[in-house]
Amino acid sequence: MTPKANSVKACIDACETTEDTLTGRAGLALVSRYLRVTGIIELLAERFSFLKRSRKGAALTAMFHQILCYFFDGTELHLTRFDRLREDEGYAGAIETAPRHLV
């Protein structure tokens, strides 16, 4: 295991069929992992590096990761949803980030 993988509490090793009832966010963890592995987030952050004018605030990679996961989730597409998701530990856990109030 790589050092980065050790920092993740729960690691997905396989996708299999189950009889268990999963939450609506069950596939979001897989999408999150896929986005990280493919490197698309880093490509977007590099391409749009002009958006980040200072070193303060969230990294572009973190912002792109959260936005793409948000679009894949598709539960509600209003900008005010970001305010509610900021405090949602379940959502943050699904996309493997820390909620803002815990950071």
CSV table of N, CA, C and O in Angstrom, one decimal, residues 30-98:
chain,number,residue,atom,x,y,z
A,30,LEU,N,-17.2,5.2,-5.4
A,30,LEU,CA,-16.5,4.7,-6.5
A,30,LEU,C,-16.1,5.7,-7.5
A,30,LEU,O,-15.1,5.7,-8.1
A,31,VAL,N,-17.1,6.7,-7.8
A,31,VAL,CA,-16.8,7.8,-8.7
A,31,VAL,C,-15.7,8.6,-8.1
A,31,VAL,O,-14.8,9.0,-8.9
A,32,SER,N,-15.7,8.9,-6.8
A,32,SER,CA,-14.6,9.7,-6.2
A,32,SER,C,-13.2,9.0,-6.4
A,32,SER,O,-12.3,9.7,-6.8
A,33,ARG,N,-13.2,7.7,-6.2
A,33,ARG,CA,-11.9,7.0,-6.4
A,33,ARG,C,-11.5,7.0,-7.8
A,33,ARG,O,-10.3,7.2,-8.2
A,34,TYR,N,-12.5,6.8,-8.7
A,34,TYR,CA,-12.2,6.8,-10.2
A,34,TYR,C,-11.6,8.2,-10.6
A,34,TYR,O,-10.6,8.2,-11.3
A,35,LEU,N,-12.2,9.3,-10.1
A,35,LEU,CA,-11.7,10.6,-10.5
A,35,LEU,C,-10.2,10.8,-10.0
A,35,LEU,O,-9.4,11.4,-10.7
A,36,ARG,N,-9.9,10.3,-8.8
A,36,ARG,CA,-8.6,10.4,-8.3
A,36,ARG,C,-7.6,9.6,-9.1
A,36,ARG,O,-6.5,10.0,-9.4
A,37,VAL,N,-8.0,8.3,-9.4
A,37,VAL,CA,-7.0,7.4,-10.1
A,37,VAL,C,-6.8,7.8,-11.5
A,37,VAL,O,-5.6,7.7,-12.0
A,38,THR,N,-7.8,8.4,-12.2
A,38,THR,CA,-7.6,8.7,-13.6
A,38,THR,C,-6.7,10.0,-13.8
A,38,THR,O,-6.1,10.2,-14.9
A,39,GLY,N,-6.6,10.8,-12.8
A,39,GLY,CA,-5.8,12.0,-12.9
A,39,GLY,C,-6.5,13.2,-13.6
A,39,GLY,O,-5.9,14.2,-13.8
A,40,ILE,N,-7.8,13.1,-13.8
A,40,ILE,CA,-8.5,14.1,-14.5
A,40,ILE,C,-8.6,15.4,-13.6
A,40,ILE,O,-8.5,16.5,-14.2
A,41,ILE,N,-8.6,15.2,-12.3
A,41,ILE,CA,-8.7,16.4,-11.4
A,41,ILE,C,-7.4,17.2,-11.6
A,41,ILE,O,-7.5,18.5,-11.6
A,42,GLU,N,-6.3,16.6,-11.6
A,42,GLU,CA,-5.0,17.3,-11.7
A,42,GLU,C,-4.9,18.0,-13.1
A,42,GLU,O,-4.4,19.1,-13.2
A,43,LEU,N,-5.4,17.3,-14.1
A,43,LEU,CA,-5.4,17.9,-15.5
A,43,LEU,C,-6.2,19.2,-15.5
A,43,LEU,O,-5.8,20.2,-16.0
A,44,LEU,N,-7.4,19.1,-14.9
A,44,LEU,CA,-8.3,20.3,-14.8
A,44,LEU,C,-7.7,21.4,-14.0
A,44,LEU,O,-7.7,22.6,-14.4
A,45,ALA,N,-7.1,21.1,-12.9
A,45,ALA,CA,-6.4,22.1,-12.0
A,45,ALA,C,-5.3,22.8,-12.7
A,45,ALA,O,-5.1,24.0,-12.6
A,46,GLU,N,-4.5,22.0,-13.5
A,46,GLU,CA,-3.4,22.5,-14.3
A,46,GLU,C,-3.9,23.5,-15.4
A,46,GLU,O,-3.4,24.6,-15.6
A,47,ARG,N,-5.0,23.0,-16.1
A,47,ARG,CA,-5.5,23.8,-17.2
A,47,ARG,C,-6.1,25.1,-16.7
A,47,ARG,O,-6.1,26.1,-17.4
A,48,PHE,N,-6.7,25.1,-15.5
A,48,PHE,CA,-7.4,26.2,-15.0
A,48,PHE,C,-6.7,26.9,-13.8
A,48,PHE,O,-7.3,27.5,-13.0
A,49,SER,N,-5.4,26.8,-13.9
A,49,SER,CA,-4.5,27.3,-12.8
A,49,SER,C,-4.7,28.8,-12.7
A,49,SER,O,-4.4,29.4,-11.6
A,50,PHE,N,-5.1,29.5,-13.7
A,50,PHE,CA,-5.2,30.9,-13.7
A,50,PHE,C,-6.4,31.4,-12.8
A,50,PHE,O,-6.5,32.5,-12.3
A,51,LEU,N,-7.3,30.4,-12.4
A,51,LEU,CA,-8.4,30.8,-11.5
A,51,LEU,C,-7.9,31.0,-10.0
A,51,LEU,O,-8.5,31.6,-9.3
A,52,LYS,N,-6.7,30.4,-9.7
A,52,LYS,CA,-6.2,30.5,-8.4
A,52,LYS,C,-5.1,31.6,-8.3
A,52,LYS,O,-4.0,31.5,-8.8
A,53,ARG,N,-5.5,32.8,-7.8
A,53,ARG,CA,-4.6,33.9,-7.8
A,53,ARG,C,-3.7,34.0,-6.5
A,53,ARG,O,-2.7,34.7,-6.5
A,54,SER,N,-4.1,33.3,-5.5
A,54,SER,CA,-3.3,33.3,-4.3
A,54,SER,C,-3.2,31.9,-3.7
A,54,SER,O,-3.9,31.0,-4.1
A,55,ARG,N,-2.3,31.7,-2.7
A,55,ARG,CA,-2.2,30.4,-2.1
A,55,ARG,C,-3.1,30.2,-1.0
A,55,ARG,O,-3.2,29.1,-0.4
A,56,LYS,N,-4.0,31.2,-0.6
A,56,LYS,CA,-4.9,31.0,0.5
A,56,LYS,C,-6.2,30.3,-0.1
A,56,LYS,O,-6.5,30.4,-1.2
A,57,GLY,N,-6.9,29.6,0.8
A,57,GLY,CA,-8.1,28.9,0.4
A,57,GLY,C,-7.8,27.5,0.0
A,57,GLY,O,-6.8,27.0,0.1
A,58,ALA,N,-8.9,26.9,-0.5
A,58,ALA,CA,-8.8,25.5,-1.0
A,58,ALA,C,-8.0,25.3,-2.2
A,58,ALA,O,-8.0,26.2,-3.1
A,59,ALA,N,-7.4,24.2,-2.3
A,59,ALA,CA,-6.6,23.9,-3.6
A,59,ALA,C,-7.6,23.6,-4.7
A,59,ALA,O,-8.7,23.2,-4.5
A,60,LEU,N,-7.1,23.9,-5.9
A,60,LEU,CA,-8.0,23.7,-7.1
A,60,LEU,C,-8.3,22.2,-7.3
A,60,LEU,O,-9.5,21.9,-7.7
A,61,THR,N,-7.4,21.4,-7.0
A,61,THR,CA,-7.7,19.9,-7.1
A,61,THR,C,-8.9,19.6,-6.2
A,61,THR,O,-9.8,18.8,-6.6
A,62,ALA,N,-8.9,20.1,-4.9
A,62,ALA,CA,-10.0,19.8,-4.0
A,62,ALA,C,-11.3,20.3,-4.5
A,62,ALA,O,-12.4,19.7,-4.4
A,63,MET,N,-11.3,21.5,-5.1
A,63,MET,CA,-12.5,22.2,-5.6
A,63,MET,C,-13.0,21.4,-6.8
A,63,MET,O,-14.2,21.1,-6.8
A,64,PHE,N,-12.2,21.0,-7.7
A,64,PHE,CA,-12.6,20.3,-8.9
A,64,PHE,C,-13.2,18.9,-8.5
A,64,PHE,O,-14.2,18.4,-9.0
A,65,HIS,N,-12.5,18.3,-7.5
A,65,HIS,CA,-13.0,16.9,-7.0
A,65,HIS,C,-14.4,17.0,-6.5
A,65,HIS,O,-15.2,16.2,-6.8
A,66,GLN,N,-14.6,18.0,-5.6
A,66,GLN,CA,-15.9,18.2,-5.0
A,66,GLN,C,-17.0,18.6,-6.0
A,66,GLN,O,-18.1,18.1,-5.9
A,67,ILE,N,-16.6,19.4,-6.9
A,67,ILE,CA,-17.6,19.8,-7.9
A,67,ILE,C,-18.0,18.6,-8.8
A,67,ILE,O,-19.2,18.4,-9.1
A,68,LEU,N,-17.0,17.9,-9.3
A,68,LEU,CA,-17.4,16.7,-10.1
A,68,LEU,C,-18.2,15.7,-9.4
A,68,LEU,O,-19.1,15.1,-9.9
A,69,CYS,N,-17.8,15.4,-8.1
A,69,CYS,CA,-18.6,14.5,-7.3
A,69,CYS,C,-20.1,15.0,-7.1
A,69,CYS,O,-21.0,14.3,-7.2
A,70,TYR,N,-20.2,16.3,-6.9
A,70,TYR,CA,-21.5,17.0,-6.8
A,70,TYR,C,-22.3,16.8,-8.0
A,70,TYR,O,-23.5,16.4,-7.9
A,71,PHE,N,-21.7,16.9,-9.2
A,71,PHE,CA,-22.5,16.7,-10.4
A,71,PHE,C,-22.9,15.2,-10.6
A,71,PHE,O,-24.0,14.9,-11.1
A,72,PHE,N,-22.0,14.3,-10.3
A,72,PHE,CA,-22.3,12.9,-10.4
A,72,PHE,C,-23.4,12.5,-9.4
A,72,PHE,O,-24.3,11.7,-9.7
A,73,ASP,N,-23.4,13.2,-8.2
A,73,ASP,CA,-24.5,12.9,-7.2
A,73,ASP,C,-25.8,13.3,-7.8
A,73,ASP,O,-26.8,12.5,-7.8
A,74,GLY,N,-25.9,14.5,-8.3
A,74,GLY,CA,-27.1,15.0,-9.0
A,74,GLY,C,-28.4,15.1,-8.1
A,74,GLY,O,-29.5,15.2,-8.7
A,75,THR,N,-28.3,15.0,-6.8
A,75,THR,CA,-29.4,15.1,-5.9
A,75,THR,C,-30.2,16.4,-6.1
A,75,THR,O,-31.4,16.4,-6.2
A,76,GLU,N,-29.4,17.5,-6.0
A,76,GLU,CA,-30.0,18.8,-6.1
A,76,GLU,C,-29.0,19.7,-6.8
A,76,GLU,O,-27.8,19.7,-6.4
A,77,LEU,N,-29.3,20.4,-7.8
A,77,LEU,CA,-28.4,21.1,-8.6
A,77,LEU,C,-28.5,22.7,-8.4
A,77,LEU,O,-28.2,23.5,-9.2
A,78,HIS,N,-28.9,23.0,-7.1
A,78,HIS,CA,-28.9,24.5,-6.8
A,78,HIS,C,-27.6,24.8,-6.0
A,78,HIS,O,-27.0,24.0,-5.3
A,79,LEU,N,-27.1,26.0,-6.2
A,79,LEU,CA,-25.8,26.3,-5.5
A,79,LEU,C,-25.9,26.4,-4.0
A,79,LEU,O,-25.0,26.1,-3.3
A,80,THR,N,-27.1,26.6,-3.5
A,80,THR,CA,-27.3,26.6,-2.1
A,80,THR,C,-27.1,25.2,-1.4
A,80,THR,O,-26.8,25.1,-0.3
A,81,ARG,N,-27.1,24.2,-2.3
A,81,ARG,CA,-26.9,22.8,-1.8
A,81,ARG,C,-25.4,22.7,-1.2
A,81,ARG,O,-25.2,21.9,-0.3
A,82,PHE,N,-24.5,23.5,-1.8
A,82,PHE,CA,-23.1,23.4,-1.3
A,82,PHE,C,-23.0,23.8,0.2
A,82,PHE,O,-22.2,23.3,0.9
A,83,ASP,N,-23.9,24.7,0.6
A,83,ASP,CA,-23.9,25.1,2.0
A,83,ASP,C,-24.3,24.0,2.9
A,83,ASP,O,-23.7,23.8,4.0
A,84,ARG,N,-25.3,23.2,2.5
A,84,ARG,CA,-25.7,22.1,3.3
A,84,ARG,C,-24.7,20.9,3.3
A,84,ARG,O,-24.5,20.3,4.3
A,85,LEU,N,-24.1,20.7,2.1
A,85,LEU,CA,-23.1,19.6,2.0
A,85,LEU,C,-21.9,19.9,2.8
A,85,LEU,O,-21.2,19.0,3.2
A,86,ARG,N,-21.5,21.2,3.0
A,86,ARG,CA,-20.3,21.5,3.7
A,86,ARG,C,-20.3,20.9,5.1
A,86,ARG,O,-19.3,20.5,5.6
A,87,GLU,N,-21.5,20.8,5.7
A,87,GLU,CA,-21.6,20.2,7.1
A,87,GLU,C,-22.0,18.7,7.1
A,87,GLU,O,-22.1,18.2,8.2
A,88,ASP,N,-22.2,18.1,6.0
A,88,ASP,CA,-22.7,16.7,5.9
A,88,ASP,C,-21.5,15.8,6.0
A,88,ASP,O,-20.8,15.6,5.0
A,89,GLU,N,-21.3,15.1,7.1
A,89,GLU,CA,-20.2,14.2,7.3
A,89,GLU,C,-20.4,12.9,6.4
A,89,GLU,O,-19.4,12.4,5.9
A,90,GLY,N,-21.6,12.5,6.1
A,90,GLY,CA,-21.8,11.4,5.3
A,90,GLY,C,-21.4,11.6,3.8
A,90,GLY,O,-20.8,10.8,3.2
A,91,TYR,N,-21.7,12.8,3.3
A,91,TYR,CA,-21.3,13.1,2.0
A,91,TYR,C,-19.8,13.3,1.9
A,91,TYR,O,-19.1,12.8,1.0
A,92,ALA,N,-19.2,13.9,2.9
A,92,ALA,CA,-17.7,14.1,2.9
A,92,ALA,C,-17.0,12.7,3.0
A,92,ALA,O,-16.0,12.5,2.4
A,93,GLY,N,-17.6,11.8,3.8
A,93,GLY,CA,-17.0,10.5,3.9
A,93,GLY,C,-17.1,9.7,2.5
A,93,GLY,O,-16.2,9.0,2.2
A,94,ALA,N,-18.2,9.9,1.8
A,94,ALA,CA,-18.4,9.2,0.6
A,94,ALA,C,-17.4,9.7,-0.5
A,94,ALA,O,-16.9,8.9,-1.3
A,95,ILE,N,-17.1,10.9,-0.5
A,95,ILE,CA,-16.1,11.4,-1.5
A,95,ILE,C,-14.7,11.5,-0.9
A,95,ILE,O,-13.8,12.1,-1.5
A,96,GLU,N,-14.5,11.0,0.3
A,96,GLU,CA,-13.2,10.9,1.0
A,96,GLU,C,-12.6,12.2,1.3
A,96,GLU,O,-11.4,12.5,1.0
A,97,THR,N,-13.4,13.2,1.8
A,97,THR,CA,-12.8,14.5,2.2
A,97,THR,C,-13.3,14.8,3.6
A,97,THR,O,-14.3,14.2,4.1
A,98,ALA,N,-12.7,15.7,4.3
A,98,ALA,CA,-13.1,16.0,5.7
A,98,ALA,C,-14.2,17.1,5.6
A,98,ALA,O,-14.0,18.1,4.8
